[in-house]
Amino acid sequence: MSQTEIPASAVAITLPDGSVRNYDGPLSGADLAADIGPGLAKAALVVRVNGELWDLSRAIKADAQVAIVTNKDEEGLELLRHDAAHVMAEAVKELYPEDQVTIGPAIEDGFFYDFARPEPFTPDDLEKIEARMREIVTRDEEITREVWDRDKAIEWFKSQGEHYKAEIIEGLPDTEVITLYRQGNFVDLCRGPHLPSTGKLGSSFKLMKLAGAYWRGDHRNEMLQRIYGTAWRNDKELKAYLTRLEEAEKRDHRRLGKEMDLFHFQEEAAGMAFWHPKGWVFYRLLETYVRMRLDRAGYVEVKTPQLVDRTLWEQSGHWEKFREYMYTTEFEDRVFALKPMNCPGHVQIFRQKLTSYRELPLRMAEFGSCHRYEPSGALHGLMRVRGFVQDDAHIFCTEDQITSETERFCELLLDIYKDFGFDDVKIKFADRPEVRAGEDAVWDR
């Protein structure tokens, strides 16, 4: 058939291998998978249309580049975890109807969901919830996508006592399409996509632990109850993951710290380590090594105050951006804050002397004692604390020295890691964080 003979409603589908399939009219992702073959139809989870993931049931109404996603794909695994969160929410609502659901994303190795309820969950609750999840999977409930009017969706969630969901919708842009997903009697707000049915989740999941979490991550908001779980493609992957966790537990620094009498934590100083004699020996050796490397690299060491008047933090921009993470105290009608970082102090030292550009670069280092308020649920041994010493440094240089100084610093950093046996280091570059100090014009440069 020539191009001019193709009906106006015809749809041409380009597959990943470059082949093109022509259809007389719109078709769903499920239809496409079935046309390609019964094996793919059975394995299909969602479909990627022009780079965007869609539910299998959505109609493809125009020419598009399309790929069928199965659980062999990373996107497929993430989808399984996302749906596991929804199945868990359905299980909780069946067992505890008065609980409110909030958000439940897929995360690395698993998923979580936050619930609003008066009392924390218990380990017994976890067992009941996981058992109910398996019942829901066995039911193989169809999962359907529904587009709702914004106001009606808000009104409906409020009528169900789901005020967090209503708040989420109220905060979405006016242009956002409001989609709800229905599985059995459970309806949840979600952009999707989702599996075609709960049975596609399979049984290779496990609920792992409980934690507290503030609504929208803000400690000024209500404390919610979070359930973490893990989900995998098959039982072999699940078992391998659980084995890795067991091995990691044996090497957990919190456990080793206690067994080797190196340090401990206690509630009276949550997030702040008590270093024991043996542990402090290791600490001082490490500090001595880092100090030696900094000296060799041309850094000068300084020491700045821990308690600083709020006016300095206002000048630096930290008061506006990071106030909620700072410990403060007030006396003699002045507000002081324990420093959460060393930057403003180093700038003050630099400003005390008019430095010629010929004296640059100036590499300034400090083993600065810092304090930051971290939510109790985020604390994790020595990895996430409230009180710590930051082997910090700032380089004052001319603009044409930035590249060479950055290269020099990166070489130093990687060399230090290498001395401790870390040869394969992954670096994540934060170009322009959402919460930041300084004008955009400076960042643009």
Coordinates of C-alpha atoms in Angstrom, one line a residue, residues 8-443:
A8 CA -6.0 8.8 8.0
S9 CA -6.4 6.8 11.2
A10 CA -3.5 4.4 10.5
V11 CA -0.7 4.1 13.0
A12 CA 2.9 3.2 12.2
I13 CA 4.9 1.7 15.0
T14 CA 8.7 1.8 14.9
L15 CA 10.2 -0.9 17.1
P16 CA 13.7 -0.8 18.7
D17 CA 15.2 -2.9 15.9
G18 CA 14.1 -0.3 13.3
S19 CA 11.3 -2.4 11.9
V20 CA 7.9 -0.7 11.2
R21 CA 4.5 -2.2 11.8
N22 CA 1.5 -0.5 10.3
Y23 CA -2.0 -0.7 11.8
D24 CA -5.4 0.4 10.6
G25 CA -6.1 2.4 13.7
P26 CA -5.1 3.1 17.4
L27 CA -4.0 0.1 19.4
S28 CA -2.8 -0.5 23.0
G29 CA 0.6 -1.6 24.1
A30 CA -1.0 -4.9 25.1
D31 CA -2.3 -5.3 21.5
L32 CA 1.1 -4.6 20.1
A33 CA 2.9 -7.1 22.4
A34 CA 0.3 -9.8 21.4
D35 CA 0.8 -9.1 17.7
I36 CA 4.5 -9.5 18.1
G37 CA 4.2 -12.8 19.9
P38 CA 2.5 -14.7 22.7
G39 CA 5.7 -14.8 24.8
L40 CA 6.1 -11.1 24.7
A41 CA 2.4 -10.5 25.5
K42 CA 2.8 -12.6 28.6
A43 CA 6.0 -10.9 29.7
A44 CA 5.0 -7.3 28.9
L45 CA 4.7 -5.0 31.9
V46 CA 4.4 -1.5 30.3
V47 CA 5.3 0.1 27.0
R48 CA 7.7 3.0 26.2
V49 CA 6.1 5.4 23.7
N50 CA 8.5 8.0 22.3
G51 CA 10.6 7.7 25.4
E52 CA 7.7 7.9 27.9
L53 CA 6.5 4.9 29.9
W54 CA 2.8 4.2 29.4
D55 CA 0.4 1.6 30.8
L56 CA -0.2 -1.4 28.5
S57 CA -3.9 -0.4 28.2
R58 CA -3.3 3.1 26.9
A59 CA -4.2 3.6 23.2
I60 CA -1.4 4.6 20.9
K61 CA -3.2 6.9 18.5
A62 CA -0.4 8.3 16.3
D63 CA 2.9 7.2 14.7
A64 CA 5.4 6.4 17.4
Q65 CA 8.6 4.8 18.4
V66 CA 7.6 2.0 20.8
A67 CA 9.4 -0.6 23.0
I68 CA 7.8 -3.3 25.2
V69 CA 9.2 -3.3 28.7
T70 CA 9.5 -6.5 30.6
N71 CA 11.0 -7.3 34.0
K72 CA 14.3 -8.0 32.3
D73 CA 14.7 -4.3 31.9
E74 CA 15.8 -2.0 34.7
E75 CA 12.6 0.1 34.1
G76 CA 10.6 -3.1 34.6
L77 CA 12.3 -3.8 37.9
E78 CA 11.6 -0.3 39.1
L79 CA 8.0 -0.7 38.0
L80 CA 7.7 -3.9 40.1
R81 CA 8.9 -2.0 43.1
H82 CA 6.6 0.9 42.5
D83 CA 3.6 -1.4 42.3
A84 CA 4.8 -3.3 45.4
A85 CA 4.4 0.0 47.3
H86 CA 0.8 0.4 46.0
V87 CA 0.0 -3.2 46.9
M88 CA 1.3 -2.6 50.4
A89 CA -0.8 0.5 50.7
E90 CA -3.9 -1.5 49.6
A91 CA -3.0 -4.1 52.2
V92 CA -2.7 -1.5 55.0
K93 CA -6.0 0.1 54.1
E94 CA -7.7 -3.3 54.2
L95 CA -6.2 -4.1 57.6
Y96 CA -6.3 -0.6 59.1
P97 CA -9.0 1.4 57.3
E98 CA -8.5 4.5 59.4
D99 CA -4.9 4.9 58.3
Q100 CA -4.2 7.6 55.7
V101 CA -1.9 7.0 52.7
T102 CA 0.6 9.6 51.7
I103 CA 3.4 8.8 49.2
G104 CA 5.1 5.5 48.2
P105 CA 7.9 5.6 45.7
A106 CA 10.3 3.0 44.4
I107 CA 13.8 3.4 45.7
E108 CA 17.2 1.6 45.3
D109 CA 16.7 -2.1 46.0
G110 CA 13.0 -1.6 47.0
F111 CA 10.2 0.7 48.0
F112 CA 8.5 2.4 50.9
Y113 CA 5.2 4.0 51.8
D114 CA 4.4 6.6 54.5
F115 CA 1.2 6.3 56.5
A116 CA -0.5 8.7 58.9
R117 CA -1.7 6.8 61.9
P118 CA -1.8 7.5 65.7
E119 CA 0.5 4.6 66.7
P120 CA 3.6 3.2 65.1
F121 CA 3.4 -0.1 63.3
T122 CA 4.8 -3.2 65.1
P123 CA 6.8 -6.2 63.8
D124 CA 3.5 -8.2 64.1
D125 CA 1.8 -5.6 61.9
L126 CA 4.5 -6.1 59.2
E127 CA 3.8 -9.9 59.1
K128 CA 0.1 -9.3 58.7
I129 CA 0.6 -6.6 56.0
E130 CA 3.0 -8.8 54.0
A131 CA 0.6 -11.8 54.2
R132 CA -2.3 -9.6 53.0
M133 CA -0.1 -8.3 50.1
R134 CA 0.4 -11.9 48.9
E135 CA -3.4 -12.4 49.0
I136 CA -3.8 -9.3 46.8
V137 CA -1.3 -10.6 44.4
T138 CA -3.2 -13.9 44.2
R139 CA -6.4 -12.1 43.5
D140 CA -4.7 -10.7 40.3
E141 CA -6.8 -7.5 40.5
E142 CA -6.8 -5.5 37.3
I143 CA -5.1 -2.1 37.6
T144 CA -6.8 0.7 35.6
R145 CA -5.8 4.3 35.0
E146 CA -8.5 7.0 35.4
V147 CA -8.1 10.7 34.5
W148 CA -10.0 12.9 37.0
D149 CA -11.1 16.5 37.2
R150 CA -8.8 18.3 39.7
D151 CA -11.6 19.6 42.0
K152 CA -13.5 16.4 42.0
A153 CA -10.4 14.4 42.9
I154 CA -9.7 16.7 45.8
E155 CA -13.3 16.5 47.0
W156 CA -13.3 12.7 46.7
F157 CA -10.1 12.2 48.6
K158 CA -11.3 14.5 51.4
S159 CA -14.6 12.6 51.5
Q160 CA -12.5 9.4 52.0
G161 CA -10.5 11.0 54.9
E162 CA -7.4 11.1 52.7
H163 CA -6.3 14.7 53.4
Y164 CA -2.7 14.2 52.5
K165 CA -3.7 13.1 49.0
A166 CA -5.9 16.1 48.6
E167 CA -3.1 18.3 49.7
I168 CA -0.8 16.8 47.1
I169 CA -3.3 17.5 44.3
E170 CA -3.8 21.1 45.6
G171 CA -0.1 21.7 45.2
L172 CA 0.2 20.4 41.7
P173 CA 0.5 22.8 38.7
D174 CA -2.8 23.6 37.0
T175 CA -1.5 22.0 33.8
E176 CA -0.9 18.7 35.6
V177 CA -3.2 15.8 34.4
I178 CA -4.7 14.2 37.5
T179 CA -4.5 10.4 37.2
L180 CA -5.8 7.9 39.7
Y181 CA -5.2 4.2 39.6
R182 CA -7.8 1.6 40.8
Q183 CA -7.0 -1.9 41.9
G184 CA -9.8 -3.8 43.6
N185 CA -11.4 -1.4 46.0
F186 CA -8.2 0.6 46.5
V187 CA -7.8 3.9 44.6
D188 CA -4.5 5.9 44.7
L189 CA -3.2 9.1 43.2
C190 CA -0.3 8.4 40.9
R191 CA 1.3 9.5 37.6
G192 CA 1.9 5.9 36.8
P193 CA 2.5 3.8 34.8
H194 CA 1.6 0.6 36.6
L195 CA 1.4 -3.2 35.9
P196 CA -1.7 -4.5 34.2
S197 CA -2.7 -6.4 37.3
T198 CA -1.5 -7.1 40.8
G199 CA -0.7 -10.7 39.8
K200 CA 2.2 -9.4 37.7
L201 CA 4.0 -8.4 40.8
G202 CA 4.8 -11.9 41.7
S203 CA 5.9 -13.1 45.2
S204 CA 9.6 -12.1 45.3
F205 CA 9.1 -9.3 47.8
K206 CA 9.6 -8.8 51.5
L207 CA 8.8 -6.1 54.1
M208 CA 12.0 -5.1 55.8
K209 CA 11.8 -2.4 58.5
L210 CA 9.9 0.4 60.1
A211 CA 10.9 4.0 60.5
G212 CA 9.5 7.5 61.2
A213 CA 9.4 10.2 58.6
Y214 CA 8.1 13.7 58.6
W215 CA 5.5 14.7 56.1
R216 CA 7.3 16.3 53.1
G217 CA 10.6 15.8 54.9
D218 CA 10.0 18.8 57.1
H219 CA 10.5 18.3 60.9
R220 CA 7.9 21.0 61.5
N221 CA 5.2 18.7 60.0
E222 CA 3.5 15.6 61.3
M223 CA 5.5 12.4 62.0
L224 CA 4.4 9.6 59.6
Q225 CA 5.0 5.9 59.9
R226 CA 7.2 4.5 57.1
I227 CA 7.4 0.9 56.0
Y228 CA 10.3 -0.2 53.8
G229 CA 10.3 -3.3 51.6
T230 CA 12.3 -4.9 48.8
A231 CA 11.1 -6.4 45.6
W232 CA 12.9 -8.4 42.9
R233 CA 12.2 -10.2 39.6
N234 CA 12.4 -13.7 41.1
D235 CA 13.1 -15.5 44.4
K236 CA 16.8 -16.1 43.4
E237 CA 17.4 -12.4 43.2
L238 CA 15.5 -11.8 46.5
K239 CA 17.5 -14.5 48.3
A240 CA 20.8 -13.1 46.9
Y241 CA 19.8 -9.6 48.2
L242 CA 18.9 -10.9 51.6
T243 CA 22.2 -12.7 51.8
R244 CA 24.1 -9.5 50.9
L245 CA 22.3 -7.8 53.7
E246 CA 23.3 -10.5 56.2
E247 CA 27.0 -10.2 55.1
A248 CA 26.8 -6.4 55.3
E249 CA 25.4 -6.7 58.8
K250 CA 28.4 -8.6 59.9
R251 CA 30.6 -5.7 58.7
D252 CA 28.2 -2.9 59.9
H253 CA 30.4 -0.2 61.5
R254 CA 27.9 0.2 64.4
R255 CA 28.3 -3.4 65.3
L256 CA 32.1 -3.4 64.9
G257 CA 32.3 -0.2 66.9
K258 CA 30.6 -1.9 69.8
E259 CA 32.4 -5.2 69.5
M260 CA 35.8 -3.6 69.2
D261 CA 35.1 -1.0 71.9
L262 CA 35.7 1.9 69.6
F263 CA 32.7 4.2 70.1
H264 CA 29.1 4.3 71.1
F265 CA 25.9 6.5 70.8
Q266 CA 23.2 7.2 73.3
E267 CA 19.9 9.1 73.4
E268 CA 21.3 11.9 75.6
A269 CA 23.4 13.0 72.7
A270 CA 21.7 11.5 69.7
G271 CA 23.7 11.7 66.6
M272 CA 27.0 12.5 68.4
A273 CA 29.6 9.8 69.0
F274 CA 31.3 9.0 72.3
W275 CA 34.8 8.0 71.3
H276 CA 36.4 5.3 73.4
P277 CA 40.2 5.2 73.9
K278 CA 40.8 2.6 71.2
G279 CA 38.6 4.4 68.7
W280 CA 40.2 7.8 69.5
V281 CA 43.6 6.3 68.6
F282 CA 42.3 5.4 65.1
Y283 CA 40.6 8.9 64.9
R284 CA 43.9 10.7 65.7
L285 CA 45.9 8.6 63.3
L286 CA 43.4 9.4 60.5
E287 CA 43.5 13.1 61.3
T288 CA 47.3 13.1 61.4
Y289 CA 47.4 11.4 58.0
V290 CA 45.0 13.9 56.4
R291 CA 46.8 16.8 58.0
M292 CA 50.1 15.6 56.5
R293 CA 48.5 15.3 53.0
L294 CA 47.0 18.8 53.2
D295 CA 50.4 20.2 54.3
R296 CA 52.1 18.6 51.3
A297 CA 49.5 19.9 49.0
G298 CA 50.1 23.5 50.1
Y299 CA 47.1 24.1 52.4
V300 CA 47.4 26.3 55.5
E301 CA 45.4 25.2 58.5
V302 CA 43.1 27.5 60.5
K303 CA 40.7 27.3 63.4
T304 CA 37.4 29.3 63.5
P305 CA 34.8 29.7 66.3
Q306 CA 31.9 27.2 66.7
L307 CA 29.4 29.7 68.1
V308 CA 28.7 32.7 65.8
D309 CA 26.2 35.5 65.9
R310 CA 23.3 35.1 63.5
T311 CA 24.2 38.3 61.7
L312 CA 27.2 36.5 60.1
W313 CA 24.9 33.7 59.0
E314 CA 22.5 36.2 57.5
Q315 CA 25.3 37.9 55.6
S316 CA 26.5 34.6 54.2
G317 CA 23.0 33.5 53.2
H318 CA 23.0 30.4 55.4
W319 CA 20.4 31.8 57.8
E320 CA 17.9 32.0 55.0
K321 CA 18.7 28.7 53.3
F322 CA 19.8 26.4 56.2
R323 CA 18.3 27.9 59.3
E324 CA 16.1 24.8 60.0
Y325 CA 19.3 22.7 60.3
M326 CA 21.1 25.0 62.7
Y327 CA 21.3 24.7 66.5
T328 CA 20.7 28.2 68.1
T329 CA 20.9 29.8 71.5
E330 CA 20.1 33.2 72.8
F331 CA 21.7 35.4 75.5
E332 CA 22.4 39.1 76.1
D333 CA 19.6 39.8 73.5
R334 CA 21.7 38.2 70.7
V335 CA 21.0 35.0 68.8
F336 CA 24.0 32.7 68.2
A337 CA 24.2 29.5 66.1
L338 CA 26.6 26.5 66.2
K339 CA 28.3 26.5 62.9
P340 CA 26.9 23.8 60.5
M341 CA 29.8 24.5 58.1
N342 CA 33.1 26.4 58.0
C343 CA 32.7 28.6 54.9
P344 CA 31.8 31.9 56.5
G345 CA 34.6 31.6 59.0
H346 CA 37.2 31.1 56.3
V347 CA 35.9 34.1 54.4
Q348 CA 36.4 36.2 57.5
I349 CA 40.0 35.2 57.8
F350 CA 40.6 35.9 54.2
R351 CA 39.1 39.4 54.5
Q352 CA 41.4 40.4 57.4
K353 CA 44.2 40.9 55.0
L354 CA 44.3 42.5 51.6
T355 CA 45.7 39.8 49.5
S356 CA 47.5 40.5 46.2
Y357 CA 46.5 38.3 43.3
R358 CA 50.2 37.3 43.2
E359 CA 49.6 35.5 46.6
L360 CA 46.9 33.4 45.1
P361 CA 45.8 30.7 45.2
L362 CA 45.3 30.5 49.0
R363 CA 44.3 27.0 50.1
M364 CA 42.8 27.2 53.6
A365 CA 41.9 24.0 55.6
E366 CA 40.3 23.3 58.9
F367 CA 39.3 20.4 61.0
G368 CA 36.2 22.2 62.0
S369 CA 33.7 20.9 64.5
C370 CA 30.2 21.3 63.0
H371 CA 26.7 20.6 64.2
R372 CA 23.6 20.1 62.0
Y373 CA 20.1 19.2 63.1
E374 CA 19.3 16.0 61.3
P375 CA 15.9 14.3 61.9
S376 CA 16.1 11.4 64.3
G377 CA 14.8 9.0 61.6
A378 CA 17.7 10.0 59.3
L379 CA 20.5 9.3 61.9
H380 CA 22.7 6.3 61.0
G381 CA 25.8 5.6 63.2
L382 CA 28.8 7.5 62.0
M383 CA 27.4 7.8 58.5
R384 CA 24.6 10.4 59.4
V385 CA 25.2 12.4 62.5
R386 CA 24.5 15.7 64.2
G387 CA 27.9 16.5 65.5
F388 CA 31.0 15.9 63.3
V389 CA 34.5 17.2 62.4
Q390 CA 34.7 18.3 58.8
D391 CA 38.2 18.2 57.2
D392 CA 37.1 21.1 55.2
A393 CA 39.0 23.4 52.8
H394 CA 38.4 26.5 50.7
I395 CA 40.5 27.7 47.9
F396 CA 40.7 31.4 47.1
C397 CA 42.0 31.9 43.6
T398 CA 41.7 34.0 40.5
E399 CA 39.1 33.0 37.9
D400 CA 41.8 31.7 35.5
Q401 CA 43.1 29.4 38.3
I402 CA 39.8 27.6 38.9
T403 CA 40.3 24.8 36.4
S404 CA 43.9 24.0 37.5
E405 CA 43.0 24.2 41.2
T406 CA 40.0 21.9 40.7
E407 CA 42.1 19.3 38.9
R408 CA 44.7 19.5 41.6
F409 CA 42.1 19.0 44.3
C410 CA 40.5 16.1 42.6
E411 CA 43.8 14.4 42.2
L412 CA 44.5 14.9 45.9
L413 CA 41.0 13.5 46.9
L414 CA 41.3 10.4 44.7
D415 CA 44.9 9.8 45.9
I416 CA 43.7 9.8 49.5
Y417 CA 40.9 7.4 48.8
K418 CA 43.4 5.2 47.0
D419 CA 45.6 5.0 50.1
F420 CA 42.6 3.6 51.9
G421 CA 41.9 1.0 49.3
F422 CA 39.1 2.8 47.4
D423 CA 40.2 2.5 43.7
D424 CA 36.7 2.5 42.1
V425 CA 35.2 5.8 43.2
K426 CA 31.9 7.1 41.8
I427 CA 31.4 10.8 41.8
K428 CA 28.1 12.6 41.7
F429 CA 28.3 16.2 40.5
A430 CA 25.8 18.8 42.0
D431 CA 25.8 21.5 39.4
R432 CA 23.2 23.8 40.9
P433 CA 21.2 22.5 43.9
E434 CA 17.7 23.7 44.4
V435 CA 18.6 25.2 47.9
R436 CA 21.7 27.3 47.4
A437 CA 23.4 30.5 48.4
G438 CA 24.6 33.2 45.9
E439 CA 23.0 34.9 43.0
D440 CA 22.2 32.9 39.8
A441 CA 24.5 35.3 37.8
V442 CA 27.5 34.0 39.8
W443 CA 26.4 30.4 39.3

